JSON list of C-alpha atoms in Angstrom, two decimals:
[
{"chain": "A", "resi": 1, "resn": "ALA", "atom": "CA", "xyz": [-162.51, -31.36, -11.83]},
{"chain": "A", "resi": 2, "resn": "MET", "atom": "CA", "xyz": [-161.75, -31.54, -15.51]},
{"chain": "A", "resi": 3, "resn": "VAL", "atom": "CA", "xyz": [-159.25, -28.93, -16.73]},
{"chain": "A", "resi": 4, "resn": "TYR", "atom": "CA", "xyz": [-158.89, -27.90, -20.37]},
{"chain": "A", "resi": 5, "resn": "SER", "atom": "CA", "xyz": [-155.69, -26.25, -21.53]},
{"chain": "A", "resi": 6, "resn": "VAL", "atom": "CA", "xyz": [-156.27, -24.59, -24.89]},
{"chain": "A", "resi": 7, "resn": "ASP", "atom": "CA", "xyz": [-153.41, -23.32, -27.07]},
{"chain": "A", "resi": 8, "resn": "THR", "atom": "CA", "xyz": [-153.30, -22.13, -30.68]},
{"chain": "A", "resi": 9, "resn": "ASP", "atom": "CA", "xyz": [-153.18, -25.65, -32.10]},
{"chain": "A", "resi": 10, "resn": "SER", "atom": "CA", "xyz": [-153.88, -28.10, -29.28]},
{"chain": "A", "resi": 11, "resn": "ILE", "atom": "CA", "xyz": [-156.29, -28.87, -26.46]},
{"chain": "A", "resi": 12, "resn": "LEU", "atom": "CA", "xyz": [-155.21, -30.89, -23.43]},
{"chain": "A", "resi": 13, "resn": "LEU", "atom": "CA", "xyz": [-157.64, -32.43, -20.97]},
{"chain": "A", "resi": 14, "resn": "PHE", "atom": "CA", "xyz": [-156.41, -33.00, -17.41]},
{"chain": "A", "resi": 15, "resn": "ARG", "atom": "CA", "xyz": [-158.57, -35.43, -15.45]},
{"chain": "A", "resi": 16, "resn": "PRO", "atom": "CA", "xyz": [-158.69, -36.45, -11.79]},
{"chain": "A", "resi": 17, "resn": "GLY", "atom": "CA", "xyz": [-155.85, -38.69, -10.72]},
{"chain": "A", "resi": 18, "resn": "GLY", "atom": "CA", "xyz": [-153.28, -36.75, -12.77]},
{"chain": "A", "resi": 19, "resn": "ARG", "atom": "CA", "xyz": [-154.28, -38.26, -16.12]},
{"chain": "A", "resi": 20, "resn": "MET", "atom": "CA", "xyz": [-153.84, -36.16, -19.25]},
{"chain": "A", "resi": 21, "resn": "ARG", "atom": "CA", "xyz": [-155.22, -36.61, -22.76]},
{"chain": "A", "resi": 22, "resn": "ARG", "atom": "CA", "xyz": [-154.71, -34.64, -25.96]},
{"chain": "A", "resi": 23, "resn": "LEU", "atom": "CA", "xyz": [-158.05, -33.90, -27.62]},
{"chain": "A", "resi": 24, "resn": "THR", "atom": "CA", "xyz": [-158.46, -33.78, -31.39]},
{"chain": "A", "resi": 25, "resn": "THR", "atom": "CA", "xyz": [-159.33, -30.24, -32.44]},
{"chain": "A", "resi": 26, "resn": "ASP", "atom": "CA", "xyz": [-161.25, -29.02, -35.47]},
{"chain": "A", "resi": 27, "resn": "LEU", "atom": "CA", "xyz": [-157.99, -27.94, -37.13]},
{"chain": "A", "resi": 28, "resn": "GLN", "atom": "CA", "xyz": [-156.38, -31.36, -36.66]},
{"chain": "A", "resi": 29, "resn": "ARG", "atom": "CA", "xyz": [-159.53, -33.10, -37.92]},
{"chain": "A", "resi": 30, "resn": "GLN", "atom": "CA", "xyz": [-159.57, -30.85, -41.00]},
{"chain": "A", "resi": 31, "resn": "ARG", "atom": "CA", "xyz": [-155.89, -31.59, -41.74]},
{"chain": "A", "resi": 32, "resn": "LYS", "atom": "CA", "xyz": [-156.57, -35.36, -41.53]},
{"chain": "A", "resi": 33, "resn": "SER", "atom": "CA", "xyz": [-159.55, -35.19, -43.86]},
{"chain": "A", "resi": 34, "resn": "ASN", "atom": "CA", "xyz": [-157.64, -33.03, -46.39]},
{"chain": "A", "resi": 35, "resn": "SER", "atom": "CA", "xyz": [-154.75, -35.49, -46.43]},
{"chain": "A", "resi": 36, "resn": "GLY", "atom": "CA", "xyz": [-157.12, -38.42, -46.97]},
{"chain": "A", "resi": 37, "resn": "GLY", "atom": "CA", "xyz": [-156.37, -40.09, -43.64]},
{"chain": "A", "resi": 38, "resn": "GLY", "atom": "CA", "xyz": [-158.61, -40.55, -40.64]},
{"chain": "A", "resi": 39, "resn": "SER", "atom": "CA", "xyz": [-162.34, -40.36, -40.29]},
{"chain": "A", "resi": 40, "resn": "SER", "atom": "CA", "xyz": [-164.55, -37.35, -39.92]},
{"chain": "A", "resi": 41, "resn": "SER", "atom": "CA", "xyz": [-166.24, -37.19, -36.53]},
{"chain": "A", "resi": 42, "resn": "SER", "atom": "CA", "xyz": [-169.32, -35.16, -35.66]},
{"chain": "A", "resi": 43, "resn": "ALA", "atom": "CA", "xyz": [-167.88, -34.08, -32.28]},
{"chain": "A", "resi": 44, "resn": "THR", "atom": "CA", "xyz": [-166.59, -30.53, -32.37]},
{"chain": "A", "resi": 45, "resn": "ILE", "atom": "CA", "xyz": [-163.91, -29.79, -29.80]},
{"chain": "A", "resi": 46, "resn": "ASN", "atom": "CA", "xyz": [-162.62, -26.24, -30.00]},
{"chain": "A", "resi": 47, "resn": "LEU", "atom": "CA", "xyz": [-162.14, -23.17, -27.82]},
{"chain": "A", "resi": 48, "resn": "GLU", "atom": "CA", "xyz": [-165.87, -22.39, -27.82]},
{"chain": "A", "resi": 49, "resn": "TRP", "atom": "CA", "xyz": [-166.78, -25.92, -26.69]},
{"chain": "A", "resi": 50, "resn": "CYS", "atom": "CA", "xyz": [-164.21, -25.86, -23.86]},
{"chain": "A", "resi": 51, "resn": "ILE", "atom": "CA", "xyz": [-165.38, -22.45, -22.60]},
{"chain": "A", "resi": 52, "resn": "LYS", "atom": "CA", "xyz": [-169.03, -23.52, -22.63]},
{"chain": "A", "resi": 53, "resn": "GLN", "atom": "CA", "xyz": [-168.09, -26.54, -20.45]},
{"chain": "A", "resi": 54, "resn": "SER", "atom": "CA", "xyz": [-166.18, -24.43, -17.92]},
{"chain": "A", "resi": 55, "resn": "SER", "atom": "CA", "xyz": [-167.17, -22.69, -14.71]},
{"chain": "A", "resi": 56, "resn": "VAL", "atom": "CA", "xyz": [-163.71, -21.18, -14.17]},
{"chain": "A", "resi": 57, "resn": "LEU", "atom": "CA", "xyz": [-161.73, -19.49, -16.95]},
{"chain": "A", "resi": 58, "resn": "VAL", "atom": "CA", "xyz": [-158.11, -18.40, -16.68]},
{"chain": "A", "resi": 59, "resn": "THR", "atom": "CA", "xyz": [-157.20, -16.19, -19.63]},
{"chain": "A", "resi": 60, "resn": "GLY", "atom": "CA", "xyz": [-153.68, -15.23, -20.57]},
{"chain": "A", "resi": 61, "resn": "VAL", "atom": "CA", "xyz": [-153.58, -14.15, -24.22]},
{"chain": "A", "resi": 62, "resn": "PRO", "atom": "CA", "xyz": [-151.25, -11.14, -24.54]},
{"chain": "A", "resi": 63, "resn": "SER", "atom": "CA", "xyz": [-153.21, -9.47, -27.37]},
{"chain": "A", "resi": 64, "resn": "ARG", "atom": "CA", "xyz": [-155.84, -6.73, -27.53]},
{"chain": "A", "resi": 65, "resn": "LYS", "atom": "CA", "xyz": [-157.31, -8.41, -30.61]},
{"chain": "A", "resi": 66, "resn": "PHE", "atom": "CA", "xyz": [-158.27, -11.58, -28.71]},
{"chain": "A", "resi": 67, "resn": "CYS", "atom": "CA", "xyz": [-161.64, -11.43, -26.97]},
{"chain": "A", "resi": 68, "resn": "ILE", "atom": "CA", "xyz": [-163.81, -14.32, -25.79]},
{"chain": "A", "resi": 69, "resn": "PRO", "atom": "CA", "xyz": [-167.40, -13.82, -27.04]},
{"chain": "A", "resi": 70, "resn": "THR", "atom": "CA", "xyz": [-169.74, -13.18, -24.13]},
{"chain": "A", "resi": 71, "resn": "ASP", "atom": "CA", "xyz": [-172.33, -15.70, -25.32]},
{"chain": "A", "resi": 72, "resn": "TRP", "atom": "CA", "xyz": [-169.80, -18.53, -24.80]},
{"chain": "A", "resi": 73, "resn": "ILE", "atom": "CA", "xyz": [-169.60, -17.81, -21.06]},
{"chain": "A", "resi": 74, "resn": "GLN", "atom": "CA", "xyz": [-172.14, -19.49, -18.78]},
{"chain": "A", "resi": 75, "resn": "PRO", "atom": "CA", "xyz": [-173.73, -17.84, -15.72]},
{"chain": "A", "resi": 76, "resn": "LEU", "atom": "CA", "xyz": [-171.84, -17.96, -12.40]},
{"chain": "A", "resi": 77, "resn": "THR", "atom": "CA", "xyz": [-168.47, -18.32, -14.13]},
{"chain": "A", "resi": 78, "resn": "THR", "atom": "CA", "xyz": [-165.31, -17.04, -12.46]},
{"chain": "A", "resi": 79, "resn": "ILE", "atom": "CA", "xyz": [-162.85, -15.42, -14.86]},
{"chain": "A", "resi": 80, "resn": "VAL", "atom": "CA", "xyz": [-159.25, -14.77, -13.84]},
{"chain": "A", "resi": 81, "resn": "ASN", "atom": "CA", "xyz": [-157.19, -12.69, -16.24]},
{"chain": "A", "resi": 82, "resn": "VAL", "atom": "CA", "xyz": [-153.41, -13.16, -16.07]},
{"chain": "A", "resi": 83, "resn": "ALA", "atom": "CA", "xyz": [-152.70, -11.22, -19.28]},
{"chain": "A", "resi": 84, "resn": "SER", "atom": "CA", "xyz": [-152.06, -7.51, -19.60]},
{"chain": "A", "resi": 85, "resn": "ASP", "atom": "CA", "xyz": [-155.16, -7.24, -21.86]},
{"chain": "A", "resi": 86, "resn": "PRO", "atom": "CA", "xyz": [-158.68, -8.16, -20.66]},
{"chain": "A", "resi": 87, "resn": "ASN", "atom": "CA", "xyz": [-159.48, -11.01, -23.17]},
{"chain": "A", "resi": 88, "resn": "VAL", "atom": "CA", "xyz": [-163.22, -10.47, -22.44]},
{"chain": "A", "resi": 89, "resn": "ASN", "atom": "CA", "xyz": [-165.76, -7.66, -22.82]},
{"chain": "A", "resi": 90, "resn": "VAL", "atom": "CA", "xyz": [-165.84, -6.52, -19.20]},
{"chain": "A", "resi": 91, "resn": "LYS", "atom": "CA", "xyz": [-168.83, -4.16, -19.57]},
{"chain": "A", "resi": 92, "resn": "GLU", "atom": "CA", "xyz": [-170.99, -6.99, -20.94]},
{"chain": "A", "resi": 93, "resn": "LEU", "atom": "CA", "xyz": [-169.88, -9.46, -18.27]},
{"chain": "A", "resi": 94, "resn": "VAL", "atom": "CA", "xyz": [-169.92, -7.36, -15.13]},
{"chain": "A", "resi": 95, "resn": "GLY", "atom": "CA", "xyz": [-172.33, -4.65, -16.26]},
{"chain": "A", "resi": 96, "resn": "ASP", "atom": "CA", "xyz": [-172.22, -0.93, -15.59]},
{"chain": "A", "resi": 97, "resn": "ASP", "atom": "CA", "xyz": [-173.61, 1.17, -12.74]},
{"chain": "A", "resi": 98, "resn": "ASP", "atom": "CA", "xyz": [-177.14, -0.05, -13.53]},
{"chain": "A", "resi": 99, "resn": "ASN", "atom": "CA", "xyz": [-175.81, -3.67, -13.50]},
{"chain": "A", "resi": 100, "resn": "ASN", "atom": "CA", "xyz": [-176.89, -4.47, -17.08]},
{"chain": "A", "resi": 101, "resn": "ALA", "atom": "CA", "xyz": [-174.71, -7.58, -17.29]},
{"chain": "A", "resi": 102, "resn": "VAL", "atom": "CA", "xyz": [-175.38, -9.90, -20.24]},
{"chain": "A", "resi": 103, "resn": "VAL", "atom": "CA", "xyz": [-174.30, -12.96, -18.23]},
{"chain": "A", "resi": 104, "resn": "SER", "atom": "CA", "xyz": [-175.50, -13.20, -14.64]},
{"chain": "A", "resi": 105, "resn": "GLY", "atom": "CA", "xyz": [-173.34, -13.93, -11.65]},
{"chain": "A", "resi": 106, "resn": "VAL", "atom": "CA", "xyz": [-169.93, -13.62, -13.33]},
{"chain": "A", "resi": 107, "resn": "THR", "atom": "CA", "xyz": [-166.98, -12.93, -11.05]},
{"chain": "A", "resi": 108, "resn": "TYR", "atom": "CA", "xyz": [-164.21, -11.16, -12.94]},
{"chain": "A", "resi": 109, "resn": "ILE", "atom": "CA", "xyz": [-160.71, -10.80, -11.50]},
{"chain": "A", "resi": 110, "resn": "PRO", "atom": "CA", "xyz": [-159.21, -8.18, -13.84]},
{"chain": "A", "resi": 111, "resn": "GLN", "atom": "CA", "xyz": [-155.48, -8.65, -13.60]},
{"chain": "A", "resi": 112, "resn": "VAL", "atom": "CA", "xyz": [-153.20, -10.39, -11.22]},
{"chain": "A", "resi": 113, "resn": "GLY", "atom": "CA", "xyz": [-149.88, -8.79, -10.44]},
{"chain": "A", "resi": 114, "resn": "LYS", "atom": "CA", "xyz": [-146.51, -9.64, -11.93]},
{"chain": "A", "resi": 115, "resn": "VAL", "atom": "CA", "xyz": [-145.36, -11.40, -8.77]},
{"chain": "A", "resi": 116, "resn": "THR", "atom": "CA", "xyz": [-148.48, -13.59, -8.72]},
{"chain": "A", "resi": 117, "resn": "THR", "atom": "CA", "xyz": [-147.94, -14.45, -12.37]},
{"chain": "A", "resi": 118, "resn": "ALA", "atom": "CA", "xyz": [-144.30, -15.32, -11.66]},
{"chain": "A", "resi": 119, "resn": "VAL", "atom": "CA", "xyz": [-145.31, -17.57, -8.76]},
{"chain": "A", "resi": 120, "resn": "LEU", "atom": "CA", "xyz": [-147.94, -19.29, -10.93]},
{"chain": "A", "resi": 121, "resn": "GLU", "atom": "CA", "xyz": [-145.31, -19.92, -13.61]},
{"chain": "A", "resi": 122, "resn": "HIS", "atom": "CA", "xyz": [-142.85, -21.21, -11.00]},
{"chain": "A", "resi": 123, "resn": "ASN", "atom": "CA", "xyz": [-145.46, -23.63, -9.63]},
{"chain": "A", "resi": 124, "resn": "LEU", "atom": "CA", "xyz": [-146.34, -24.80, -13.13]},
{"chain": "A", "resi": 125, "resn": "ILE", "atom": "CA", "xyz": [-142.70, -25.55, -13.94]},
{"chain": "A", "resi": 126, "resn": "PHE", "atom": "CA", "xyz": [-142.29, -27.31, -10.58]},
{"chain": "A", "resi": 127, "resn": "LEU", "atom": "CA", "xyz": [-145.38, -29.48, -11.16]},
{"chain": "A", "resi": 128, "resn": "HIS", "atom": "CA", "xyz": [-144.25, -30.33, -14.68]},
{"chain": "A", "resi": 129, "resn": "SER", "atom": "CA", "xyz": [-140.80, -31.42, -13.52]},
{"chain": "A", "resi": 130, "resn": "ARG", "atom": "CA", "xyz": [-142.26, -33.36, -10.59]},
{"chain": "A", "resi": 131, "resn": "TYR", "atom": "CA", "xyz": [-144.71, -35.36, -12.70]},
{"chain": "A", "resi": 132, "resn": "ALA", "atom": "CA", "xyz": [-142.34, -35.75, -15.63]},
{"chain": "A", "resi": 133, "resn": "SER", "atom": "CA", "xyz": [-139.87, -37.64, -13.45]},
{"chain": "A", "resi": 134, "resn": "SER", "atom": "CA", "xyz": [-140.14, -41.41, -13.54]},
{"chain": "A", "resi": 135, "resn": "ASP", "atom": "CA", "xyz": [-140.63, -41.86, -9.79]},
{"chain": "A", "resi": 136, "resn": "ALA", "atom": "CA", "xyz": [-143.54, -39.41, -9.53]},
{"chain": "A", "resi": 137, "resn": "ILE", "atom": "CA", "xyz": [-146.81, -40.44, -7.91]},
{"chain": "A", "resi": 138, "resn": "SER", "atom": "CA", "xyz": [-150.10, -38.85, -8.95]},
{"chain": "A", "resi": 139, "resn": "PRO", "atom": "CA", "xyz": [-151.98, -36.82, -6.27]},
{"chain": "A", "resi": 140, "resn": "PHE", "atom": "CA", "xyz": [-154.74, -39.45, -6.35]},
{"chain": "A", "resi": 141, "resn": "GLU", "atom": "CA", "xyz": [-152.30, -42.29, -5.64]},
{"chain": "A", "resi": 142, "resn": "GLU", "atom": "CA", "xyz": [-150.55, -40.24, -2.95]},
{"chain": "A", "resi": 143, "resn": "GLY", "atom": "CA", "xyz": [-153.89, -39.69, -1.15]},
{"chain": "A", "resi": 144, "resn": "ARG", "atom": "CA", "xyz": [-154.76, -43.37, -1.42]},
{"chain": "A", "resi": 145, "resn": "MET", "atom": "CA", "xyz": [-151.42, -44.35, 0.15]},
{"chain": "A", "resi": 146, "resn": "LYS", "atom": "CA", "xyz": [-151.97, -41.92, 3.06]},
{"chain": "A", "resi": 147, "resn": "ARG", "atom": "CA", "xyz": [-155.43, -43.35, 3.73]},
{"chain": "A", "resi": 148, "resn": "ARG", "atom": "CA", "xyz": [-154.00, -46.90, 3.77]},
{"chain": "A", "resi": 149, "resn": "ARG", "atom": "CA", "xyz": [-151.32, -45.88, 6.27]},
{"chain": "A", "resi": 150, "resn": "ARG", "atom": "CA", "xyz": [-153.94, -44.30, 8.57]},
{"chain": "A", "resi": 151, "resn": "ARG", "atom": "CA", "xyz": [-156.11, -47.43, 8.46]},
{"chain": "A", "resi": 152, "resn": "ARG", "atom": "CA", "xyz": [-153.14, -49.70, 9.23]},
{"chain": "A", "resi": 153, "resn": "LYS", "atom": "CA", "xyz": [-152.05, -47.47, 12.10]},
{"chain": "A", "resi": 154, "resn": "GLY", "atom": "CA", "xyz": [-155.38, -47.98, 13.89]},
{"chain": "A", "resi": 155, "resn": "ARG", "atom": "CA", "xyz": [-155.27, -51.81, 13.64]},
{"chain": "A", "resi": 156, "resn": "SER", "atom": "CA", "xyz": [-153.79, -54.00, 16.30]},
{"chain": "A", "resi": 157, "resn": "PHE", "atom": "CA", "xyz": [-152.67, -57.54, 15.57]},
{"chain": "A", "resi": 158, "resn": "ILE", "atom": "CA", "xyz": [-152.54, -60.40, 18.03]},
{"chain": "A", "resi": 159, "resn": "ALA", "atom": "CA", "xyz": [-150.10, -63.15, 17.21]}
]
């Protein structure tokens, strides 16, 4: 799975095998072109682009003013809200009693509890410290090493 982490001024892409890459956003591209450095690219990477690529959204913006436009969300998307405010138009996504949803098949998890949020934050800090250390092994490499050990275990050698 590809995971996009979008903040106010940066987008990070996490790829299989524990690899991470910082993507150039519209704002960064505009700053480069205004300063005379860098080239202008036709690729537009912004919040809208990331959301349109995603089948799972985890929102956590603590503001009532922030709301993801419904037309950015694709059908069959799962949305998990970890903020105190919804970050999406729930009536348009889920529909009302007559099920008049604008986007079909959306699963919306309205708000996780404070303990769940605390555990998520704890796990995030743990993962960051684990992979920031110099002796860390990516999950991909760890799985590969386990498979090698299993294969070797089944072999018998005759000298």
